[in-house]
């Protein structure tokens, strides 16, 4: 997973310099894939610093109570025949998407562990803190043709925090989501229910409620180029039979997709969906994605395991495919752009990075509500640390 990046020649974007030594960049960042071709940049093998859980009421707990265990059906040559529509909508309790959670749950974890972070007391001051999902969007940006994004950034006590902002287009899509799409979202969670048990060696129970408030999240440390990263992402399950019990190498990502019958369908799947699966699993170092392929009636007909490090092989010879180096080089360039743009240390000052397909990334400056995203309880507790030694509080939401 580790690979050294190199600085590229004149006219190309530098990705390997520390943010505070970079010259001032232009106020926009291009996203054309051709600009980011080149050697794969250095990416430190992700190591898990800790974890937390969110319960059925979406309350934070600094432990692994929500972790589930991979429990695939026996491989006896028969179709799994999982009914992904079972329980919809009667046994479905979706998370309230109107609630803007921002980085709050991850910040609870940082507050609890800030005094004993691996890398020493000064490590956090040079790091970038964000969700894995935000980094995933950055990785896929050079190849994205439909959905734009907005990322808010603030610097506080040296640390750069990145938090996604829902675009007006994304909000419109969410509020007008057709019933079929809502059911497809349910089916993805239902598949997890068929594939996971509550304890090692336990059995699955697809008769229960599907509650998408519940989540187990891993907190990881890595480094892309010269950018130290602290990020968190939801983990579907742990494989008790994995060759190593060391997280994140024992984690498994679960996905559903429609059955494919033609070469055109497969090519489209490899170019688009597999790119997102790769980005989502490569970042935290999750080695395997197990996919359930469903028929039009909503039954899983087959299972297939995709090894994260082998996904690129499906598009390596496709001239319209994606390239991992381009994804990671663009992400590194964006992080340099953000580090160099957000120079003022002020939790109320927000730089909003915006991107639409076919355009460069642009940035605008804002202050206070509604853009400021670092909560008062976090800012006050971290500020108090400068006046007295840190202790473990119980953060209020």
XYZ file of C-alpha atoms in Angstrom:
397
model
C 0.000 0.000 0.000
C 2.890 2.373 0.627
C 4.419 4.035 -2.367
C 6.714 6.999 -2.707
C 5.434 10.040 -4.576
C 7.784 12.261 -6.545
C 7.669 15.922 -7.398
C 6.680 16.478 -10.988
C 8.190 18.775 -13.596
C 7.547 22.406 -14.411
C 3.964 23.314 -15.179
C 2.611 20.455 -13.059
C 1.076 20.811 -9.617
C 3.443 20.226 -6.705
C 1.960 17.849 -4.130
C 4.911 16.991 -1.922
C 5.752 20.281 -0.155
C 4.558 21.109 3.376
C 1.661 23.565 3.252
C 3.539 26.358 4.998
C 6.406 26.281 2.464
C 4.238 26.405 -0.639
C 4.078 29.568 -2.735
C 0.660 31.164 -2.992
C -1.475 29.127 -5.381
C -4.029 30.450 -7.848
C -7.561 30.791 -6.393
C -8.731 27.672 -8.228
C -7.557 24.095 -8.743
C -8.033 22.209 -12.030
C -9.393 18.651 -11.947
C -8.451 17.337 -15.404
C -7.158 13.756 -14.950
C -4.271 14.327 -17.384
C -2.733 16.843 -14.961
C -2.447 14.210 -12.246
C -1.031 11.277 -14.186
C 2.329 10.202 -12.838
C 3.831 8.143 -10.040
C 1.634 7.077 -7.163
C 2.234 9.462 -4.212
C 3.399 8.299 -0.808
C 0.465 6.970 1.245
C 1.189 5.684 4.744
C -0.422 2.363 5.566
C -3.451 3.389 7.662
C -3.331 2.416 11.330
C -6.375 2.346 13.590
C -6.150 4.760 16.514
C -9.502 3.776 18.013
C -13.202 3.510 17.331
C -16.640 4.643 18.442
C -20.258 3.588 18.049
C -23.556 5.339 17.402
C -26.627 3.673 18.932
C -30.260 3.331 17.750
C -30.901 6.920 18.880
C -27.715 8.141 17.134
C -26.010 8.744 20.491
C -22.208 8.593 20.659
C -20.370 5.895 22.666
C -16.568 5.679 22.738
C -16.509 1.900 22.310
C -17.161 -0.941 19.834
C -20.702 -1.871 20.918
C -22.071 -1.451 17.368
C -19.425 -3.666 15.715
C -20.873 -6.606 13.781
C -19.278 -9.844 12.634
C -19.051 -11.154 9.078
C -21.193 -14.273 8.734
C -21.524 -15.275 5.050
C -23.908 -18.058 3.972
C -22.392 -21.514 3.307
C -20.803 -21.823 -0.135
C -22.677 -24.875 -1.298
C -23.195 -23.742 -4.880
C -26.716 -22.501 -4.215
C -27.939 -18.946 -4.672
C -28.121 -17.010 -1.369
C -31.656 -15.934 -2.349
C -31.714 -13.102 0.213
C -34.944 -11.088 -0.102
C -33.698 -7.507 0.144
C -37.234 -6.082 0.100
C -38.277 -8.009 3.206
C -39.310 -5.626 6.004
C -39.681 -2.543 3.810
C -41.034 -0.117 4.888
C -42.507 -1.569 8.129
C -39.191 -2.545 9.767
C -37.164 0.416 8.476
C -35.970 3.235 10.716
C -33.836 5.587 8.588
C -31.594 8.235 10.080
C -32.986 11.779 10.034
C -31.041 13.308 7.141
C -32.201 16.825 8.034
C -29.820 16.742 11.010
C -26.480 18.193 9.913
C -23.992 16.193 12.000
C -20.883 17.685 10.419
C -17.714 16.422 12.200
C -19.356 16.279 15.649
C -19.036 12.545 16.371
C -15.409 12.448 15.261
C -14.687 15.545 17.375
C -16.138 13.733 20.424
C -13.558 11.006 19.836
C -10.722 13.535 19.376
C -11.673 15.251 22.645
C -11.641 11.952 24.512
C -8.231 10.931 23.175
C -6.421 14.200 22.484
C -3.974 13.788 25.368
C -2.659 10.434 24.161
C -2.672 10.552 20.375
C -0.074 8.398 18.639
C 2.554 10.695 17.149
C 3.008 12.891 20.212
C 1.191 15.948 21.567
C 2.102 18.166 18.620
C 0.976 15.715 15.930
C -2.632 16.924 15.790
C -1.522 20.529 15.168
C -0.077 19.529 11.781
C -2.851 17.116 10.792
C -5.969 17.243 8.633
C -9.121 15.956 10.388
C -12.096 14.808 8.316
C -14.444 11.939 7.422
C -13.317 9.157 5.099
C -16.333 9.900 2.883
C -15.065 13.430 2.227
C -11.679 12.070 1.109
C -13.465 9.491 -1.075
C -15.198 12.323 -2.950
C -11.833 13.991 -3.520
C -10.317 10.768 -4.878
C -13.105 10.271 -7.410
C -13.355 13.945 -8.496
C -11.127 13.707 -11.635
C -13.548 11.107 -13.055
C -16.865 12.378 -11.654
C -19.287 13.636 -14.329
C -22.536 14.198 -12.423
C -22.328 15.286 -8.785
C -20.504 18.343 -7.492
C -19.476 18.932 -3.870
C -18.684 21.599 -1.309
C -16.147 21.232 1.506
C -15.889 23.732 4.349
C -12.431 24.185 5.889
C -11.293 25.881 9.106
C -7.945 25.964 10.859
C -7.924 25.736 14.655
C -4.822 25.308 16.846
C -2.876 24.450 13.695
C -5.175 21.597 12.668
C -7.079 21.806 9.377
C -10.658 20.529 9.643
C -12.645 19.598 6.507
C -16.430 19.157 6.661
C -18.772 18.566 3.736
C -21.612 20.991 3.031
C -24.720 19.697 1.271
C -24.985 21.414 -2.112
C -28.362 22.882 -3.145
C -28.552 20.251 -5.913
C -27.881 17.408 -3.459
C -30.512 18.786 -1.083
C -33.079 18.960 -3.900
C -32.261 15.376 -4.882
C -32.623 14.195 -1.283
C -35.971 15.942 -0.785
C -37.377 14.627 -4.078
C -35.889 11.137 -3.847
C -38.181 8.740 -5.763
C -39.683 5.782 -3.835
C -37.648 3.277 -5.882
C -34.374 4.950 -4.852
C -35.470 4.977 -1.192
C -36.157 1.254 -1.444
C -32.752 0.640 -3.079
C -31.080 2.404 -0.145
C -32.966 0.129 2.247
C -31.871 -2.933 0.274
C -28.202 -2.075 0.820
C -28.703 -1.994 4.595
C -30.864 -5.138 4.458
C -27.998 -6.993 2.760
C -25.774 -6.158 5.747
C -28.396 -7.710 8.031
C -28.239 -10.976 6.062
C -24.415 -11.013 6.190
C -23.649 -9.969 9.786
C -24.035 -11.413 13.275
C -23.910 -9.573 16.605
C -21.134 -11.790 17.977
C -18.324 -13.951 16.564
C -19.656 -17.336 15.511
C -23.220 -16.082 15.965
C -25.991 -16.295 13.409
C -27.647 -13.587 11.369
C -31.145 -12.326 12.182
C -32.846 -10.740 9.167
C -36.164 -10.561 11.042
C -35.157 -7.475 13.027
C -35.505 -3.780 12.326
C -33.148 -2.044 9.891
C -32.066 1.055 11.832
C -29.587 3.233 9.955
C -28.843 5.357 13.043
C -26.632 2.525 14.305
C -23.010 2.688 13.166
C -19.550 1.450 14.106
C -16.762 3.832 13.092
C -13.019 3.277 12.901
C -10.659 6.221 13.546
C -7.484 6.033 11.485
C -4.163 7.763 11.073
C -2.363 7.997 7.744
C -0.338 10.382 5.616
C -0.705 11.379 1.971
C 2.462 13.037 0.685
C 3.350 15.449 3.496
C -0.207 15.677 4.808
C -0.804 13.820 8.098
C -4.407 12.584 8.188
C -6.777 11.700 11.010
C -10.051 10.445 9.579
C -12.967 8.239 10.493
C -15.288 6.038 8.485
C -18.135 3.635 9.103
C -17.179 -0.050 9.052
C -19.743 -2.689 8.048
C -18.232 -5.657 9.882
C -15.135 -7.510 11.064
C -14.190 -10.943 9.707
C -13.395 -13.301 12.609
C -11.732 -15.641 10.066
C -9.453 -12.966 8.579
C -5.746 -13.919 8.227
C -4.899 -11.101 10.649
C -6.933 -9.836 13.601
C -5.282 -6.412 13.318
C -7.702 -3.679 12.209
C -8.254 -2.383 9.580
C -7.008 -5.532 7.772
C -9.794 -7.647 9.285
C -12.637 -5.335 8.219
C -15.040 -6.125 5.369
C -17.096 -3.715 3.273
C -20.510 -4.940 2.061
C -22.151 -3.689 -1.143
C -25.085 -4.513 -3.402
C -25.372 -4.004 -7.137
C -27.734 -5.124 -9.867
C -26.972 -8.307 -11.777
C -24.934 -7.812 -14.942
C -25.677 -9.658 -18.163
C -23.876 -7.778 -20.951
C -20.286 -6.612 -21.577
C -21.573 -3.014 -21.637
C -23.087 -3.379 -18.157
C -19.839 -4.832 -16.818
C -17.730 -2.089 -18.384
C -19.957 0.585 -16.861
C -19.793 -1.136 -13.450
C -15.980 -1.331 -13.539
C -15.594 2.295 -14.669
C -18.011 3.906 -12.237
C -19.129 1.843 -9.294
C -15.850 -0.023 -8.780
C -13.977 3.311 -8.688
C -16.114 4.433 -5.735
C -15.758 1.065 -4.007
C -11.976 1.194 -4.456
C -11.649 4.769 -3.145
C -13.860 4.070 -0.127
C -11.949 0.917 0.889
C -8.397 1.850 -0.128
C -8.291 4.950 2.081
C -8.887 3.080 5.388
C -7.031 -0.051 4.280
C -10.057 -2.368 4.119
C -8.841 -5.320 2.025
C -12.091 -6.830 0.737
C -15.461 -5.723 -0.594
C -18.143 -8.436 -0.695
C -20.830 -7.655 -3.248
C -24.317 -9.121 -3.432
C -25.720 -9.034 -6.961
C -29.515 -8.661 -6.990
C -32.099 -9.488 -9.638
C -34.954 -7.111 -10.634
C -37.188 -8.702 -7.976
C -34.745 -7.689 -5.228
C -33.266 -11.115 -4.444
C -29.511 -11.640 -4.106
C -28.541 -14.261 -6.676
C -24.771 -14.320 -6.227
C -21.938 -13.077 -4.037
C -18.523 -11.969 -5.231
C -15.484 -10.787 -3.275
C -13.465 -7.951 -4.802
C -9.985 -7.459 -3.367
C -9.391 -3.724 -2.980
C -5.795 -3.914 -4.235
C -6.910 -5.777 -7.383
C -9.861 -3.591 -8.435
C -7.742 -1.486 -10.783
C -7.011 -4.617 -12.841
C -10.583 -4.504 -14.187
C -9.909 -1.158 -15.911
C -6.129 -1.212 -16.409
C -6.498 -1.750 -20.164
C -9.612 0.416 -20.565
C -8.636 3.762 -22.110
C -11.757 5.306 -20.525
C -11.074 3.703 -17.150
C -9.757 5.256 -13.940
C -6.259 5.296 -12.494
C -5.454 5.147 -8.747
C -2.425 7.442 -9.187
C -4.598 10.175 -10.697
C -7.070 9.885 -7.799
C -4.413 10.084 -5.088
C -2.352 12.799 -6.818
C -5.445 14.975 -7.157
C -6.354 14.420 -3.501
C -2.806 15.375 -2.452
C -2.950 18.475 -4.662
C -6.289 19.495 -3.153
C -4.941 19.074 0.385
C -1.953 21.277 -0.527
C -4.345 23.825 -2.055
C -6.481 23.801 1.110
C -3.504 23.972 3.488
C -2.108 26.948 1.584
C -5.470 28.734 1.345
C -6.578 28.346 4.962
C -3.731 30.177 6.679
C -5.572 32.089 9.412
C -6.083 30.140 12.645
C -9.691 30.934 13.540
C -12.515 28.400 14.161
C -15.139 30.977 13.068
C -13.480 31.599 9.706
C -14.547 29.187 6.978
C -13.203 28.674 3.494
C -15.767 27.007 1.263
C -14.248 24.897 -1.529
C -16.783 24.287 -4.301
C -16.644 22.042 -7.332
C -18.933 21.209 -10.230
C -18.080 18.665 -12.969
C -16.223 20.248 -15.858
C -14.985 23.156 -13.720
C -12.012 23.777 -11.435
C -12.294 23.815 -7.635
C -12.999 27.374 -6.447
C -12.899 28.861 -2.955
C -14.841 31.562 -1.079
C -14.382 33.013 2.394
C -17.113 33.145 5.072
C -17.420 33.940 8.766
C -19.650 32.520 11.541
C -23.144 31.105 10.902
C -24.293 29.320 8.868
C -20.906 28.185 7.594
C -18.860 27.759 10.819
C -18.912 24.066 11.725
C -16.591 23.577 14.717
C -18.955 23.403 17.729
C -18.530 25.727 20.704
C -18.140 22.802 23.136
C -15.171 21.531 21.121
C -13.481 24.915 20.672
C -13.885 25.755 24.380
C -12.556 22.390 25.602
C -9.543 22.542 23.288
C -8.873 26.165 24.265
C -9.021 25.199 27.941
C -6.211 22.710 27.253
C -3.874 25.600 26.544
C -4.524 26.868 30.079
C -4.534 23.548 31.929
C -3.480 19.906 31.271
C -6.019 17.881 29.251
C -8.411 15.543 30.985
C -11.047 13.314 29.488
C -14.372 15.157 29.487
C -17.755 13.849 28.514
C -18.544 16.113 25.550
C -22.050 17.448 25.164
C -23.668 17.415 21.738
